[in-house]
Short mmCIF file of C-alpha atoms in Angstrom, two decimals:
data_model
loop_
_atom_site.label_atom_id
_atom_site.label_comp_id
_atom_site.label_asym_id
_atom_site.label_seq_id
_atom_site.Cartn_x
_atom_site.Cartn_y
_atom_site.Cartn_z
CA UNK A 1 0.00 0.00 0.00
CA UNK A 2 2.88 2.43 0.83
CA UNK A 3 4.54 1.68 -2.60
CA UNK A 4 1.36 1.96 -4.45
CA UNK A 5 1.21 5.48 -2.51
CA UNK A 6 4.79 6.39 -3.34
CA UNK A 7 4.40 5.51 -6.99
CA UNK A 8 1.36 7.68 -7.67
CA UNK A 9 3.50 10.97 -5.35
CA UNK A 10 6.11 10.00 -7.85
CA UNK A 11 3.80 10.56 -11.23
CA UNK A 12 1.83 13.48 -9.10
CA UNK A 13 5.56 15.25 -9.04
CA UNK A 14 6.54 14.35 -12.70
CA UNK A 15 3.19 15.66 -13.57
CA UNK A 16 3.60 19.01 -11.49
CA UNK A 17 7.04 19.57 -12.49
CA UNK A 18 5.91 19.50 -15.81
CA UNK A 19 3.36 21.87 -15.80
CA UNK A 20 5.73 24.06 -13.76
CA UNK A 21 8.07 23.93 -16.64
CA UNK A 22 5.22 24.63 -19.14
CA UNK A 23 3.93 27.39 -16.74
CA UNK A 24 7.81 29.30 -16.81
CA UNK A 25 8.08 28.55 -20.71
CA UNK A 26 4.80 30.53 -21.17
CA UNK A 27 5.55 33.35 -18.62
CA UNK A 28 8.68 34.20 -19.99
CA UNK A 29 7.59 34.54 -23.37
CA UNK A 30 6.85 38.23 -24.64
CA UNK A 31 2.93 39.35 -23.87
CA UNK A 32 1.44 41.12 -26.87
CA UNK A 33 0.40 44.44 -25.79
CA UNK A 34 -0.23 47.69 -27.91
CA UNK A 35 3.31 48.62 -26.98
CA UNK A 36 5.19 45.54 -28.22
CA UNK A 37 2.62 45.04 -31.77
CA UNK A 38 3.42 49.06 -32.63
CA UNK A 39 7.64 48.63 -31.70
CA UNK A 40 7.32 45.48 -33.50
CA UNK A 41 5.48 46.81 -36.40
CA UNK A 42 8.29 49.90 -36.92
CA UNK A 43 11.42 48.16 -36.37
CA UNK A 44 9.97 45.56 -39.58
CA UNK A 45 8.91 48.60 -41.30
CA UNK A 46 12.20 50.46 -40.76
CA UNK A 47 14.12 47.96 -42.74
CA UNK A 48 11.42 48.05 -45.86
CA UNK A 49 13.10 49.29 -49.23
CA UNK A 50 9.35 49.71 -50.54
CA UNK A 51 5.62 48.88 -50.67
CA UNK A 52 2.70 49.32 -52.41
CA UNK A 53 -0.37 50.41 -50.91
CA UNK A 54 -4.54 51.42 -52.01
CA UNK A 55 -6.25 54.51 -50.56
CA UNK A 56 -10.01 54.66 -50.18
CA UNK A 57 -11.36 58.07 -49.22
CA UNK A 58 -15.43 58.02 -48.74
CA UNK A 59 -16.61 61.67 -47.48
CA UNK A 60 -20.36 63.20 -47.16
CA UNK A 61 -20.38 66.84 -46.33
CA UNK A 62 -24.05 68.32 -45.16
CA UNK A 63 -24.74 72.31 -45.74
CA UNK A 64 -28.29 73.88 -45.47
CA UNK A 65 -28.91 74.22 -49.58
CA UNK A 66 -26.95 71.11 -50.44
CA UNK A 67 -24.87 68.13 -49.95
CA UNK A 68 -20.93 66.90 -51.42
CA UNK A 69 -19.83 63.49 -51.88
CA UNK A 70 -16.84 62.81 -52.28
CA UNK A 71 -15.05 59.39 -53.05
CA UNK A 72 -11.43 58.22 -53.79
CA UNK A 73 -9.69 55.16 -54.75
CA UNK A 74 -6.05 55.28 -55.42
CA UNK A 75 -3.13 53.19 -56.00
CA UNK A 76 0.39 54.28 -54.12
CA UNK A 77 3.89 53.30 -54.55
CA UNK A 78 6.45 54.25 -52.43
CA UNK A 79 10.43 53.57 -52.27
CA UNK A 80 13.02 54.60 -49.80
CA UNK A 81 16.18 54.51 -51.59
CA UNK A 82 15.85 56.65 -53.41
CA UNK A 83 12.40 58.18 -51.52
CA UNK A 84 10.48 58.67 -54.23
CA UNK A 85 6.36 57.94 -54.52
CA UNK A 86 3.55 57.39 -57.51
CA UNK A 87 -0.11 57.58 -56.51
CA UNK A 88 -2.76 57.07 -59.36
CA UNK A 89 -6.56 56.75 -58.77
CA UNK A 90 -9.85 58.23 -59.26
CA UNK A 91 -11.77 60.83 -57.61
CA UNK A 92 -15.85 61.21 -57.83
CA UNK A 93 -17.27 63.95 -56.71
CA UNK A 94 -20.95 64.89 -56.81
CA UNK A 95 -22.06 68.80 -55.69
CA UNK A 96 -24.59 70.81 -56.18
CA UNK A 97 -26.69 68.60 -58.06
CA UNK A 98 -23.23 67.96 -60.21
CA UNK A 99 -20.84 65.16 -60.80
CA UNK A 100 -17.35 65.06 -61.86
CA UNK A 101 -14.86 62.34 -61.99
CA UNK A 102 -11.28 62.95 -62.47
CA UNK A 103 -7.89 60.81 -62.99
CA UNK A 104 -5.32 61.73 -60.44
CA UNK A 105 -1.52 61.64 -60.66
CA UNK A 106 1.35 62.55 -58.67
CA UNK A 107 5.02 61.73 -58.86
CA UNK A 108 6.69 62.91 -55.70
CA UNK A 109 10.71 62.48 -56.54
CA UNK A 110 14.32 64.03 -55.13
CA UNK A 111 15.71 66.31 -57.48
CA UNK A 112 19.18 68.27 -57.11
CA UNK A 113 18.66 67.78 -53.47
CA UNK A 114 15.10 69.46 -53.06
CA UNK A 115 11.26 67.88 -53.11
CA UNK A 116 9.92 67.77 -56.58
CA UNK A 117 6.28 67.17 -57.13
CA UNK A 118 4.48 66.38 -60.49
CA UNK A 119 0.59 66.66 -60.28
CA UNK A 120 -1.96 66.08 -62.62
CA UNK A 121 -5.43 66.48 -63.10
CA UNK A 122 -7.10 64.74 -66.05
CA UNK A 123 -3.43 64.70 -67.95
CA UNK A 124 -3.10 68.63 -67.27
CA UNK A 125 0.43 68.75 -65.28
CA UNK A 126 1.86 71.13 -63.16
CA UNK A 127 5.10 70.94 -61.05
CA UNK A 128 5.88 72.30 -57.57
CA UNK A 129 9.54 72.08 -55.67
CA UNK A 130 9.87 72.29 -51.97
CA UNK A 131 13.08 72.89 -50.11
CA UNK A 132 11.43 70.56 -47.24
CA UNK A 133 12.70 66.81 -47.67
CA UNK A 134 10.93 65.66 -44.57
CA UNK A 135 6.86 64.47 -44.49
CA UNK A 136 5.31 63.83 -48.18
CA UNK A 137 2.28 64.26 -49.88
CA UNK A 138 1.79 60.91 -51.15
CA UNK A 139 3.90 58.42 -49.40
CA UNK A 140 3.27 57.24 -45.86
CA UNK A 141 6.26 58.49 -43.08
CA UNK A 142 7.12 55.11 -41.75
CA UNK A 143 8.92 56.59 -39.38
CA UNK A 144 6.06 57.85 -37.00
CA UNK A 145 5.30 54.45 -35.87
CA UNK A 146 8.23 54.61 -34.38
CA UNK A 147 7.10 57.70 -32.81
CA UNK A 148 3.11 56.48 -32.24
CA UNK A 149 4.46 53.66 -30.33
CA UNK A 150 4.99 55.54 -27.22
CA UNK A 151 1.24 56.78 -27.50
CA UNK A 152 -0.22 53.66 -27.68
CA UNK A 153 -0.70 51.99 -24.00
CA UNK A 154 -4.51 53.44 -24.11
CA UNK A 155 -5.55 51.30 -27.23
CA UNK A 156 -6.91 48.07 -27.09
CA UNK A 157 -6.03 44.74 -29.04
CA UNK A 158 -8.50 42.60 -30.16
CA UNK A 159 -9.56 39.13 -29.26
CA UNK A 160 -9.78 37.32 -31.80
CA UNK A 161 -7.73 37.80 -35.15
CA UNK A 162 -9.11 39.26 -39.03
CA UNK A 163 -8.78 38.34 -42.29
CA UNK A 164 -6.51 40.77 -44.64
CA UNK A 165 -5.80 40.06 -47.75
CA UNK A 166 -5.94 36.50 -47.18
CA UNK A 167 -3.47 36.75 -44.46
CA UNK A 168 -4.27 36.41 -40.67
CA UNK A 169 -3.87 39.74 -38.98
CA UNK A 170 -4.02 41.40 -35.50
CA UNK A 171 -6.52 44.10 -34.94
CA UNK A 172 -5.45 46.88 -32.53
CA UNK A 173 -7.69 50.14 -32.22
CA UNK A 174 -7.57 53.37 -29.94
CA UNK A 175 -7.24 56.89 -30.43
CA UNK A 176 -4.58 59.39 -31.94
CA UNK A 177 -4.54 62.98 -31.95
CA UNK A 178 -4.57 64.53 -35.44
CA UNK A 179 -1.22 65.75 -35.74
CA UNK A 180 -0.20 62.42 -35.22
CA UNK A 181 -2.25 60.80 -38.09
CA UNK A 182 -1.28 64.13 -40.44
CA UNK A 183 2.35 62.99 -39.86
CA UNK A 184 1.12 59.54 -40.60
CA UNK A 185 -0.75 59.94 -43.49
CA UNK A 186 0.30 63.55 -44.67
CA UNK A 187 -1.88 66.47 -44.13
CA UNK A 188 -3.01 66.16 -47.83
CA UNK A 189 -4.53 62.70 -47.31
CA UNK A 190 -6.76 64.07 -44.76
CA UNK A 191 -8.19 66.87 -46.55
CA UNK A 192 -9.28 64.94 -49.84
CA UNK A 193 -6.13 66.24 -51.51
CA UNK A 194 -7.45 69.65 -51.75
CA UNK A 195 -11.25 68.93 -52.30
CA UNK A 196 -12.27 69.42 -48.95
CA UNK A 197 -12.15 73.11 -47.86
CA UNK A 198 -11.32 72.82 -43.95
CA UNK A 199 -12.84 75.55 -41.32
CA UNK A 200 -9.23 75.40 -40.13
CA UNK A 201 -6.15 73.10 -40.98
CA UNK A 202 -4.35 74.02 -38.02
CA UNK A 203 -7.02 72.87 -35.93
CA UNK A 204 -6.69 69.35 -37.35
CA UNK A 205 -3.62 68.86 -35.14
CA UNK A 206 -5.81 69.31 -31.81
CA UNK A 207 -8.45 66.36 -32.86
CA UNK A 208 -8.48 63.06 -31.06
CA UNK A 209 -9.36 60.77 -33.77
CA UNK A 210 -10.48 56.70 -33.41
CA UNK A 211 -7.84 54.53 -35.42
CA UNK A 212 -7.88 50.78 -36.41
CA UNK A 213 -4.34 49.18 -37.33
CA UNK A 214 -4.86 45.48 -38.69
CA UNK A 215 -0.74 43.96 -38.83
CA UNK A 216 0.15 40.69 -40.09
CA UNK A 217 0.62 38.25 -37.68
CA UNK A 218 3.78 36.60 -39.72
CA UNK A 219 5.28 39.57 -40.99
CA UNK A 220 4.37 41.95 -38.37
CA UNK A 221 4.05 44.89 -40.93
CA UNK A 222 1.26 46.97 -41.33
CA UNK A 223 -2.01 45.50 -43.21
CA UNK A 224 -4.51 48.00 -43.06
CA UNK A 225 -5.29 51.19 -41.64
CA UNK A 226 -8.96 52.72 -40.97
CA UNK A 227 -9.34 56.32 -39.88
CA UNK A 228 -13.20 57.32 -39.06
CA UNK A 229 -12.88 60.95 -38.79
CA UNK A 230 -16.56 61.29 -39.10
CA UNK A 231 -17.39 62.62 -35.34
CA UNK A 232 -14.01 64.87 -35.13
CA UNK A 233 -14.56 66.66 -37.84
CA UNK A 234 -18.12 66.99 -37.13
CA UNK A 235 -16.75 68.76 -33.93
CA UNK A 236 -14.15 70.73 -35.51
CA UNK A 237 -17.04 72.17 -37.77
CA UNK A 238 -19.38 73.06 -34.96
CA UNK A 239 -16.15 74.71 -33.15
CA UNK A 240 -16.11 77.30 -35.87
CA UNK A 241 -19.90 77.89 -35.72
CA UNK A 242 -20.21 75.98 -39.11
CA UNK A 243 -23.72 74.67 -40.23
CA UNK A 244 -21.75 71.82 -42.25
CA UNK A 245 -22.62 68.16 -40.91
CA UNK A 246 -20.10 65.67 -41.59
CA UNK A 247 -22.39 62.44 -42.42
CA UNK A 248 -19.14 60.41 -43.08
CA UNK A 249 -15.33 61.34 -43.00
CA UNK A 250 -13.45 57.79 -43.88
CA UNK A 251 -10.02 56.69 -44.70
CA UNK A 252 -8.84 52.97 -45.81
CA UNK A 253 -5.12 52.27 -46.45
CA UNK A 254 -4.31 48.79 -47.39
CA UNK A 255 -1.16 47.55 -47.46
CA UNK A 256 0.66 44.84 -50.22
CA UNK A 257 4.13 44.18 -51.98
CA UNK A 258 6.66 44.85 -49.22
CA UNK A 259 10.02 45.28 -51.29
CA UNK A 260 8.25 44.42 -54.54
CA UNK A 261 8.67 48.10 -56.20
CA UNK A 262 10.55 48.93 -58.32
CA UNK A 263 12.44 52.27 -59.13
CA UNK A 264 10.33 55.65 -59.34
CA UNK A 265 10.80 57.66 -62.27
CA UNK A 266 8.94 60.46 -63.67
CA UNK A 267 8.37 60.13 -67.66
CA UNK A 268 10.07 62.44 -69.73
CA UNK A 269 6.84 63.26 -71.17
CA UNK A 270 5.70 64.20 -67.87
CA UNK A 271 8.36 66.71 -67.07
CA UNK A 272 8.03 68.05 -71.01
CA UNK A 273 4.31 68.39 -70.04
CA UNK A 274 5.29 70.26 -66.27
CA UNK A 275 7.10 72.71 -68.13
CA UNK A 276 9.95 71.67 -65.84
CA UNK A 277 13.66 70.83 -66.64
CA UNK A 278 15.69 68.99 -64.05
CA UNK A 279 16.26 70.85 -61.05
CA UNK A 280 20.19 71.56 -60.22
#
C-alpha cells in the first residue's frame, strides 16, 4: 500500500514539475500588448526598401442648400532609396446637383537635393519644388510608428484575429490625436487632396481621432489602416460655428508588396508636359 502510494507521489511530481516547466516557458515569453505590436510593427517597417499600398477616401459633407460626396480610390507606390512615390486613382465627386470624376496623378521624386512634385489632373500637369525633404504628400512616413508607439498603451487589441488580404492579422484600435495621423498619413490625405475646404487646418492637429491598425501576424508589418474621422470633424465644424454636418469622414489604407517596387521615375513626357527641366 505504501509503494502503491509512493508511486502515484512519484507521477503526481513528474506531472507538477511539468506543468511548472510549461507554466515558466509561457511566462517568460513576450505578452502582446499595444506597446510591443506598434515597436514590432516599426522596427519591420524600418528595414522596408518599398511597398505598395490602395487609398479609399469616402466623405459626405451636409450644408443647409446642399450636400458633397466625395469618393477616392487610389493606388500608391512608395520607395526609400531613393524616396520617391507614384499615386494614381480616381476621384468622384458629386455637388450641387453635379458630378465630376477625375484621374489623379502625382510623382513625388528628389531632385538636385530638393522635393519635386508632379501633379496632374485629367493629364493637365503642373510641377511644384519644396526645399522641405521631410513628411510627403503621397507616401506614408514610416517613421512615425516609431514615434506612435509611445502613445499607444490606451488602445486596445483585439480578441480574436481578421482576415486581410488572405493573411491572418491582428486588430489593434484606440485613439490618436490629429497631428499624429497628419504625420502619418500627410496632411493632404486628410483633406481629400485639396477637395475638402477645412474651417481650419491648423485645428486638425488638436483632434483626437479613433484609429484601427490590422498587422500581419507573420510579418508583423502593417495590413490596413482605418481612420473614421466622421465625429471629429463633425466637432471641428461646430467649433467654428459651421452649419456643415459631416455624415461620413473615412479613410482605408491597405497595405501589399513589401520590397516588390521597383524604381520611381517620372516620364520624360511628364516633365516636357510640367514645363519643368531637371532641377540643379
Amino acid at each position: 500500500m505504501v509503494r502503491e502510494w509512493k508511486s502515484v507521489w512519484k507521477r503526481a511530481g513528474c506531472l507538477a514539475l511539468l506543468l511548472l516547466s510549461m507554466c515558466v516557458l509561457t511566462a517568460c515569453k513576450e505578452k502582446l500588448t499595444p506597446h510591443t505590436l506598434m515597436e514590432s510593427m516599426s522596427q519591420n517597417m524600418s528595414g522596408i526598401t518599398s511597398f505598395a499600398n490602395k487609398v479609399k477616401l469616402d466623405i459626405e459633407l451636409e450644408d443647409v442648400l446642399y450636400t458633397t460626396s466625395i469618393s477616392m480610390d487610389i493606388s500608391l507606390e512608395s520607395t526609400s532609396d531613393p524616396k520617391a512615390g507614384h499615386a494614381l486613382g480616381r476621384a468622384h465627386v458629386k455637388m450641387r446637383g453635379a458630378e465630376l470624376e477625375s484621374v489623379l496623378e502625382v510623382y513625388q521624386v528628389m531632385e538636385g537635393g530638393r522635393r519635386a512634385t508632379y501633379s496632374s489632373l485629367d493629364n493637365n500637369w503642373s510641377k511644384e519644388v519644396s526645399e522641405q525633404t521631410k513628411g510627403s504628400v503621397i507616401t506614408i512616413d514610416d517613421s512615425l510608428f516609431a514615434k506612435m508607439s509611445d502613445s499607444v498603451d490606451d488602445f486596445h487589441i483585439a480578441e480574436g484575429t481578421v482576415d486581410v488580404n488572405g493573411q491572418e492579422c491582428y486588430q489593434m484600435y484606440g485613439e490618436v490625436t490629429g497631428e499624429n495621423l497628419q504625420g502619418l498619413l500627410g496632411g493632404q490625405m486628410l483633406n481629400a487632396y485639396g477637395l475638402v475646404k477645412l474651417p481650419d487646418e491648423n485645428a486638425v492637429s488638436e483632434l483626437v481621432i479613433p484609429i484601427t491598425f490590422n498587422i500581419y501576424k507573420e510579418k508583423m508589418l502593417p495590413a490596413r489602416i482605418v481612420v473614421d474621422m466622421s465625429e471629429a470633424m463633425n466637432g471641428l465644424y461646430d467649433q467654428f460655428e459651421k452649419t456643415t454636418n459631416v455624415n461620413s469622414y473615412s479613410i482605408k489604407l491597405d497595405f501589399d508588396k513589401y520590397g516588390e517596387v521597383e524604381e520611381i521615375r517620372v516620364p520624360e513626357e511628364v516633365k516636357a508636359a510640367a514645363g519643368g527641366a531637371l532641377v540643379g
